XYZ file of C-alpha atoms in Angstrom:
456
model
C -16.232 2.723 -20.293
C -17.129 -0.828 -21.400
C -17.803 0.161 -25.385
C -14.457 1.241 -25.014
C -12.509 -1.093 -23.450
C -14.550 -4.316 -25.669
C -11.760 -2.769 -28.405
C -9.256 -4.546 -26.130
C -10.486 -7.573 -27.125
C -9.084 -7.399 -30.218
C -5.994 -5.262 -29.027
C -2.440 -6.682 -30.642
C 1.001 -7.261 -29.012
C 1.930 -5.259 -26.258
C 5.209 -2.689 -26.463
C 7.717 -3.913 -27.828
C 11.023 -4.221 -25.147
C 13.640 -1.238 -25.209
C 17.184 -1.608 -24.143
C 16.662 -0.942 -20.674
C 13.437 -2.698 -19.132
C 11.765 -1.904 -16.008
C 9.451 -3.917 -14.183
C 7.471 -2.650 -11.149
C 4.334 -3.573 -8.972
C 1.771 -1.517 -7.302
C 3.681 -0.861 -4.109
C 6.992 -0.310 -6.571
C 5.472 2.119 -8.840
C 4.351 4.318 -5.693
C 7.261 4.391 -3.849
C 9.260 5.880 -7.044
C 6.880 7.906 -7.876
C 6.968 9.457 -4.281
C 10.574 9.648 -4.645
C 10.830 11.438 -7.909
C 7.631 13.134 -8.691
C 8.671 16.658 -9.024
C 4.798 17.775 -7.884
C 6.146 16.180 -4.507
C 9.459 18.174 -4.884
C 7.840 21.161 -6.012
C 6.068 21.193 -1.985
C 9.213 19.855 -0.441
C 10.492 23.405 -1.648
C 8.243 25.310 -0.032
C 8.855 23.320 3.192
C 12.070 23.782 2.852
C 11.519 27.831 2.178
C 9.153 27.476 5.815
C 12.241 26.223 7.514
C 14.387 27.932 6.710
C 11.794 31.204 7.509
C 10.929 29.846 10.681
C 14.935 29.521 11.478
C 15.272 33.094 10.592
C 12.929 33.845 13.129
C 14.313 31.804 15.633
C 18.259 33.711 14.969
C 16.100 37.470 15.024
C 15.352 36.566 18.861
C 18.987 37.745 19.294
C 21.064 40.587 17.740
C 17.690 41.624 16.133
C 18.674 43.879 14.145
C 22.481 44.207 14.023
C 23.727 46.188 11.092
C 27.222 48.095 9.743
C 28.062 50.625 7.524
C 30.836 51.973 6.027
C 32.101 54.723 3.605
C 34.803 55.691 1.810
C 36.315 58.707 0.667
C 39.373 61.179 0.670
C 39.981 63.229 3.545
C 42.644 66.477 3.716
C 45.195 66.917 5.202
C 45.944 70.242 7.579
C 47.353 73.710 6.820
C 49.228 74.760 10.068
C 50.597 78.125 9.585
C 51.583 78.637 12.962
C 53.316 75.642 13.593
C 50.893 74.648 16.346
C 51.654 71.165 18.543
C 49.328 68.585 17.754
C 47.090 68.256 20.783
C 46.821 71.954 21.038
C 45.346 72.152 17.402
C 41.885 72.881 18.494
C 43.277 76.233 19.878
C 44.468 77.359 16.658
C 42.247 80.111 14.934
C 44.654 79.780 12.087
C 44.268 76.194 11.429
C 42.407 75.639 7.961
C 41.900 72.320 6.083
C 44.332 71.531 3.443
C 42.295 70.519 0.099
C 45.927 70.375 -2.134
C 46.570 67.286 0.595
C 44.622 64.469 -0.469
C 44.335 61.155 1.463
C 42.016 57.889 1.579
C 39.421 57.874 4.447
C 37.393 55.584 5.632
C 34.646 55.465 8.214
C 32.581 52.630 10.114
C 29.156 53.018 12.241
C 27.791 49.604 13.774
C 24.310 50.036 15.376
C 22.719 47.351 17.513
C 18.866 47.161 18.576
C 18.082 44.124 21.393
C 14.731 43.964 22.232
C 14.309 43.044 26.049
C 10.962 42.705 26.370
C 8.175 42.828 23.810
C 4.765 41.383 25.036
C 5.437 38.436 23.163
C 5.886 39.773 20.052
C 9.432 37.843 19.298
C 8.195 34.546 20.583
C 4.758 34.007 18.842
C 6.599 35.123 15.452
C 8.929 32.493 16.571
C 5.650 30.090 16.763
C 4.044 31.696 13.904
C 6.891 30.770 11.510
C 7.249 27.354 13.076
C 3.298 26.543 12.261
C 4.035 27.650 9.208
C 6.625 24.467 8.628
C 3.260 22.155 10.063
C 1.134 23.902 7.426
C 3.278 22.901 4.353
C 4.614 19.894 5.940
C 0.384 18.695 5.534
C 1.034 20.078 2.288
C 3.499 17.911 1.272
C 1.914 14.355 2.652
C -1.463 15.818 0.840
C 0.844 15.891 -2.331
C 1.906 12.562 -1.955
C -1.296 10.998 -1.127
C -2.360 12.478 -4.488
C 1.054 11.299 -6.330
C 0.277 7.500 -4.973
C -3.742 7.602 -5.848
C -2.620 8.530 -9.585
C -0.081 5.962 -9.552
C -2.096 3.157 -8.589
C -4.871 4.675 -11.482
C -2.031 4.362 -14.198
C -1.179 1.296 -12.459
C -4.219 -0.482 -13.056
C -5.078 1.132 -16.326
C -2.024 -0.810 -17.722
C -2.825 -3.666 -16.130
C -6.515 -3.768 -17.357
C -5.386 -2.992 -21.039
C -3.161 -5.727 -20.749
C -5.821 -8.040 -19.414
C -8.327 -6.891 -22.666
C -5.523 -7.509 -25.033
C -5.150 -10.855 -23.541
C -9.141 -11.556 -25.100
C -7.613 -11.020 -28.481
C -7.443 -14.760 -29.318
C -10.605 -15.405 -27.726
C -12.361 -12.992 -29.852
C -10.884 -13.284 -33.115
C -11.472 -16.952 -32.274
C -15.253 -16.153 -31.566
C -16.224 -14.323 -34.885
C -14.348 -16.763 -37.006
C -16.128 -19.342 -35.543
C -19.430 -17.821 -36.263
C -18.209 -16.789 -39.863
C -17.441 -20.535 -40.573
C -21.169 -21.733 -39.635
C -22.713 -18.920 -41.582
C -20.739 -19.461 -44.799
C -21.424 -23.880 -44.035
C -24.808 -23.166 -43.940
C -24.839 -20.885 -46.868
C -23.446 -23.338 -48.750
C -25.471 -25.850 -47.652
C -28.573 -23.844 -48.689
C -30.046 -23.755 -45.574
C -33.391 -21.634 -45.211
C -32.397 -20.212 -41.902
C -29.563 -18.707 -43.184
C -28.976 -15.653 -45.567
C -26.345 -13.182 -47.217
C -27.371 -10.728 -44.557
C -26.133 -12.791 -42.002
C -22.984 -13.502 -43.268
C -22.718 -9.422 -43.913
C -23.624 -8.788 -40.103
C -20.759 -10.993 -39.650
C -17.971 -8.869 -41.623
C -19.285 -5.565 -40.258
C -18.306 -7.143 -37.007
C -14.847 -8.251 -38.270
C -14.869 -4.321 -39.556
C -15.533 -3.097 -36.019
C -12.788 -5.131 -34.305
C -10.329 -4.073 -36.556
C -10.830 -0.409 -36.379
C -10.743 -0.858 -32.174
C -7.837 -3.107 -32.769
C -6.019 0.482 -33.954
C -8.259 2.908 -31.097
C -7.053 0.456 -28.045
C -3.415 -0.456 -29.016
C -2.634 3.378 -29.286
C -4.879 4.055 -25.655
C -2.524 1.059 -24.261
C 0.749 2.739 -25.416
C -0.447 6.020 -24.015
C -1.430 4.354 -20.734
C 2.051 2.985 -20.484
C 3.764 6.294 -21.651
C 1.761 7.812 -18.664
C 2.903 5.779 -15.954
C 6.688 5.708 -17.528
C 6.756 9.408 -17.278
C 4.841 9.478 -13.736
C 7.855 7.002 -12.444
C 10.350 9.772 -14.396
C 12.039 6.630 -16.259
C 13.921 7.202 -19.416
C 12.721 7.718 -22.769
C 14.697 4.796 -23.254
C 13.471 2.954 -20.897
C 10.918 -0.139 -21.677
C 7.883 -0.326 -18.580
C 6.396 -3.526 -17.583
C 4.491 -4.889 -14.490
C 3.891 -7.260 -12.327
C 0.759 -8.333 -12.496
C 0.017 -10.718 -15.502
C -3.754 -10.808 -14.641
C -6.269 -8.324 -13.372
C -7.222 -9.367 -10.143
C -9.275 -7.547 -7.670
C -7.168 -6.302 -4.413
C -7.912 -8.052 -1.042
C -9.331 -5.934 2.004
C -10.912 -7.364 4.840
C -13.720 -4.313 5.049
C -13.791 -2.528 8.622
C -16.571 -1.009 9.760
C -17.125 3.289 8.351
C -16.427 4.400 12.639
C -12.752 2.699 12.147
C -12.063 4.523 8.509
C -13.516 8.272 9.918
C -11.447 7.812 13.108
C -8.438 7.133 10.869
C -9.127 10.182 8.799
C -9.159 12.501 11.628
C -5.868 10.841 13.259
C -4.280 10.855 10.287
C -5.727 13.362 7.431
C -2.839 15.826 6.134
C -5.866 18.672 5.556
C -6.620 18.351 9.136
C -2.634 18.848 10.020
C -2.726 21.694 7.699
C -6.006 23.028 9.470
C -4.277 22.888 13.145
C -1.279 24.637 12.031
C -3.061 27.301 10.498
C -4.929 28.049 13.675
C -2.082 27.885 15.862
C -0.211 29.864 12.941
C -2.992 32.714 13.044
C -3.275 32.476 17.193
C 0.420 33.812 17.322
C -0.253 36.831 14.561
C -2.728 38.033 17.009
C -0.147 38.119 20.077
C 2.375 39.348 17.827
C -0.395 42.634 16.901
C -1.660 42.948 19.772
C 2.219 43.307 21.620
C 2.049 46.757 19.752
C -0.566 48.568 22.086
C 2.038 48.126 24.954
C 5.829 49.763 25.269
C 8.802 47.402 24.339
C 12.185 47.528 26.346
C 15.161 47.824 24.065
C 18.270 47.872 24.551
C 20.699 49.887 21.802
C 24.505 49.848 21.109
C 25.615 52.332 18.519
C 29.520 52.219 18.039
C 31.648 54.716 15.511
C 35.174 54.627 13.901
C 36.621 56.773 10.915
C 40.206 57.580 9.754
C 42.552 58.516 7.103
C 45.983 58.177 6.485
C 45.953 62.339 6.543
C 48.472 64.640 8.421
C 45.576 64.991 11.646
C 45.567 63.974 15.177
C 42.711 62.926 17.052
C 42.123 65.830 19.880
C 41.405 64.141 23.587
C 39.324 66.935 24.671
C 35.870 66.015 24.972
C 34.277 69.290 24.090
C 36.098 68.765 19.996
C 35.835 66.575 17.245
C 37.414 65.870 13.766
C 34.817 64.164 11.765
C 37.469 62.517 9.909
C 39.488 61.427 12.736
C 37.424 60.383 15.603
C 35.726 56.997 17.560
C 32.646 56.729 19.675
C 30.540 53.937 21.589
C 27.156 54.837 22.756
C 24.794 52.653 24.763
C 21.794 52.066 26.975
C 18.294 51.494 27.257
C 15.344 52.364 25.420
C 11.111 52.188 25.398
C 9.324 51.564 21.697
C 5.483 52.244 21.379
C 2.987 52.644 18.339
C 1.469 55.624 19.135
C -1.284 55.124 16.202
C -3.471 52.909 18.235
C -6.504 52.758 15.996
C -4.093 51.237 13.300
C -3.178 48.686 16.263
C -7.062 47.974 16.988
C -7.210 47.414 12.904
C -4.620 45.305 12.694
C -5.626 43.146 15.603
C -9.249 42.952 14.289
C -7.519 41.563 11.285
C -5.411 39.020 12.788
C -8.743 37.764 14.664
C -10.411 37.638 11.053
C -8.029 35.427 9.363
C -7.960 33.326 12.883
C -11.709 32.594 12.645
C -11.397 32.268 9.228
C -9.600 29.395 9.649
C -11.019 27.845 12.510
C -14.162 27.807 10.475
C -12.304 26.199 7.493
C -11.495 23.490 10.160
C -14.838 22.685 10.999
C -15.325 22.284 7.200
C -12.572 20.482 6.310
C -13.767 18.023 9.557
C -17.213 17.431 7.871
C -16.186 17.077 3.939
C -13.541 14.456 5.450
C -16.054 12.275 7.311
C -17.869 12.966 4.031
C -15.375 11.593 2.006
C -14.733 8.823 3.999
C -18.128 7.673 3.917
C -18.509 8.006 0.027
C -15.234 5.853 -0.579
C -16.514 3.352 1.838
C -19.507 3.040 0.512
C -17.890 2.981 -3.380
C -16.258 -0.128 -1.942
C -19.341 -1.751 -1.034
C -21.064 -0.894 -4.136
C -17.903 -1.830 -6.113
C -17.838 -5.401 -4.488
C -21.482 -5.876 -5.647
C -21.193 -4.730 -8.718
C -17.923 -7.119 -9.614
C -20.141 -10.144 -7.790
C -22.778 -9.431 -10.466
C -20.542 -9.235 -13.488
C -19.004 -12.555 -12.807
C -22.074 -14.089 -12.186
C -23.439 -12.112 -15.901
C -20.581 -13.506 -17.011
C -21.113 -17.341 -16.250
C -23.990 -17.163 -17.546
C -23.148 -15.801 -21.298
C -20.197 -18.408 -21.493
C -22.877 -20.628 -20.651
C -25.420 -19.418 -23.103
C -22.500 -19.196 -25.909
C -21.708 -22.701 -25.356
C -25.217 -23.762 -25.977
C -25.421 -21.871 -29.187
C -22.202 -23.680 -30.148
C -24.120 -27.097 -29.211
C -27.174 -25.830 -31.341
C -25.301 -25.477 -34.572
C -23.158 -28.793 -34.536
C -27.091 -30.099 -34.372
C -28.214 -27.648 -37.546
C -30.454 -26.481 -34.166
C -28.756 -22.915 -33.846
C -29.877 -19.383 -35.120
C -27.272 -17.266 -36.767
C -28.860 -14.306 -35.086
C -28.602 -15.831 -31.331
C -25.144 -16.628 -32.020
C -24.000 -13.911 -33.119
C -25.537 -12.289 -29.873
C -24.046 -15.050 -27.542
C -20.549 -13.907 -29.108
C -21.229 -10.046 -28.224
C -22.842 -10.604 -25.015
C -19.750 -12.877 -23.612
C -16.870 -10.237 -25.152
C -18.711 -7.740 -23.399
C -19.029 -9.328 -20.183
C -15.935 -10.580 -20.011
C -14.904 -6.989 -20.536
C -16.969 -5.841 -17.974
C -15.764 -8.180 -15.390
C -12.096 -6.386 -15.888
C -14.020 -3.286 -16.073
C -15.429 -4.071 -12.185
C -12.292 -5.449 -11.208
C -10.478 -2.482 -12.010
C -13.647 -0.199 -10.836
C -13.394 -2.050 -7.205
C -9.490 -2.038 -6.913
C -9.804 1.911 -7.267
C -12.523 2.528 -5.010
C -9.815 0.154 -2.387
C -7.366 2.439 -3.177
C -9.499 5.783 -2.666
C -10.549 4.303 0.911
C -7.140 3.915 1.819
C -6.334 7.591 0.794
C -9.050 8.940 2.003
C -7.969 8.085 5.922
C -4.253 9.639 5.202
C -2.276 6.434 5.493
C -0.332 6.009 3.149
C 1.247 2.765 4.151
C -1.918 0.129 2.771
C -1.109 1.212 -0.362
C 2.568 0.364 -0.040
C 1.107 -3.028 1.209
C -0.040 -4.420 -2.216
């Protein structure tokens, strides 16, 4: 990455402000992008879809399945020769349905099924569904943890551009400096000196100017990135906080602290638990089938029409398009297909060690993960020691090859070395900076708290 980012050093101005300017900091720029990333709102969806299935399940534990239905028709009237009284129609031989006499009818059946008792089979769907909000409810801190990580990496991306461009000066400074003693000396006809030196020179002036282009476009895009991860206008003008790169402070605790953290607090491992209990109560609910469930039924029935008929009292006779019943009582419900049971248990018990196992995983690639980001830090604090220290010593080396050409002492060749050698460290100090405030970030996320990173 340093080739790269050494074009910063001759990076120009910085976006120019829009109408509307925002400015944010690290713990700003997560918290809206929390609040508005729709990959976060895309899983607090499908929490909301698990709530609202696990209330469904908790409204079927009554009036289970509850249902009317009605129809509609025309219904005739009656042809009564004989001049038969109404509640003695039944009697009638004669009596004959009038199709000529036409008349709306309408009719109503409402059936009822309660179950009583069912081996458990209403309750752990009832827990099933409820894991189920758990499960996605993991889902959606997992989300954010992974919204805030990219954050902070666009974050600090911006910020480290901005630091490069801020070497602009410094190196244009640099290479003019050296282009003046080559072209004194030139003049001056000194031996040591030659056209080639002064052409090494403008090839170097070349290669700044083409990464001027390469980095000022990568900064724009870094800032376009983190303006569209905070959903901000296109409008809208982004700047932040910090003027200067500067590496994040964290009093390091030891690795035991971090791994117990991660398996308090890790949204996999809430995921992982509500699975399991999720899959426990599918095996209840398939194995409540091999035994007989108590229901208890209500079936109630209504039709009329606005016909010439009357309703007969006798028991014994009805007019299907004039009548009203209620029926109800008890009942016993068993799958008799018991070797589809036995399947389906066996496959409740699969999925159940399947993820009980996927537990035990996800236990070990967490400690795993913990370790590696702890360890990152470590190496990452090293790493930034020894590029400051580098860095010390090329200003110190660059300043001598300054002193050695105001005493015709220098070499062209040297200098123009001591010029690369302190761009690039400099360059590479921001590099570790930004390399170590990562790595402090990643720790963080990697124990499932999200609130250190709100702390910066």
């Amino acid at each position: 990455m340093v080739p790269l980012l050494l074009a910063a050093l001759i990076a120009g101005p910085g976006l120019v402000s829009g109408q509307d300017t925002v400015r944010v900091g690290l713990s700003d720029a997560i918290q809206r992008a929390v609040l508005t990333s729709p990959d976060i709102d895309m899983q607090r969806a499908r929490v909301d879809f698990a709530e609202a299935r696990s209330d469904q399940a908790r409204r079927s534990r009554f009036l289970t399945d509850l249902q009317a239905t009605s129809a509609h028709s025309l219904a005739p009237g009656l042809d009564n020769p004989n001049g038969t009284a109404s509640d003695r129609l039944y009697l009638d031989p004669d009596l004959r349905n009038d199709w000529g006499d036409l008349a709306p009818f309408s009719r109503v059946d409402v059936d009822l099924l309660q179950p009583l008792w069912t081996w458990g089979q209403l309750s752990r769907t009832i827990d099933a569904a409820a894991a189920g909000v758990g499960l996605e409810e993991g889902g959606l801190a997992a989300r954010q943890m992974e919204v805030a990580v990219r954050t902070g990496r666009l974050y600090y991306t911006v910020v480290l551009l901005d630091a490069m461009n801020s070497l602009t000066d410094e190196a244009d400074e640099a290479v003019s400096r050296a282009r003046r003693e080559v072209e004194k000396l030139l003049n001056e006809g000194s031996p040591d000196v030659g056209d080639a030196d002064l052409f090494q020179v403008q090839i170097t002036e070349q290669e700044i100017r083409r990464r001027v282009v390469e980095v000022r476009e990568q900064a724009r895009t870094a800032r376009s990135a983190l303006r569209r991860q905070l959903m901000l206008g296109e409008g809208a003008s982004l700047t932040v906080e910090d003027r200067f790169l500067e590496p994040l402070m964290l009093s390091l605790d030891s690795l035991d602290t971090y791994q117990n953290l991660a398996l308090e607090n890790r949204a996999e491992l809430t995921q992982v638990s509500a699975g399991i209990a999720a899959r426990e109560a599918l095996v209840d609910v398939a194995r409540s089938d091999f035994y007989p469930k108590l229901i208890w039924g209500v079936h109630g029935h209504y039709s009329g029409t606005t016909a010439e008929r009357f309703r007969q009292r006798n028991p014994y006779v009805g007019d299907g398009f004039l009548s009203r019943s209620l029926e109800t009582g008890l009942g016993m419900q068993l799958e008799l297909n018991f070797g589809q049971t036995r399947a389906k248990v066996e496959q409740a018990r699969a999925n159940l060690d399947e993820a009980q196992f996927q537990g035990v995983a996800a236990r070990e690639l967490i400690l795993l993960e913990v370790e590696e980001a702890f360890r990152k830090v470590r190496i990452r604090q090293a790493a930034l020691a020894a590029a400051e220290e580098s860095f010390r010593i090329a200003r110190e080396w660059l300043q001598t090859e300054y002193v050695n050409f105001d005493l015709d002492l220098g070499d062209t060749d040297d200098l123009i070395k001591a010029v690369q050698a302190k761009l690039q460290l400099h360059a590479a100090r921001h590099e570790a900076v930004f390399d170590l405030n990562m790595a402090i970030l990643e720790l963080h996320a990697s124990t499932g708290l999200l609130e250190p990173l709100l702390a910066y």
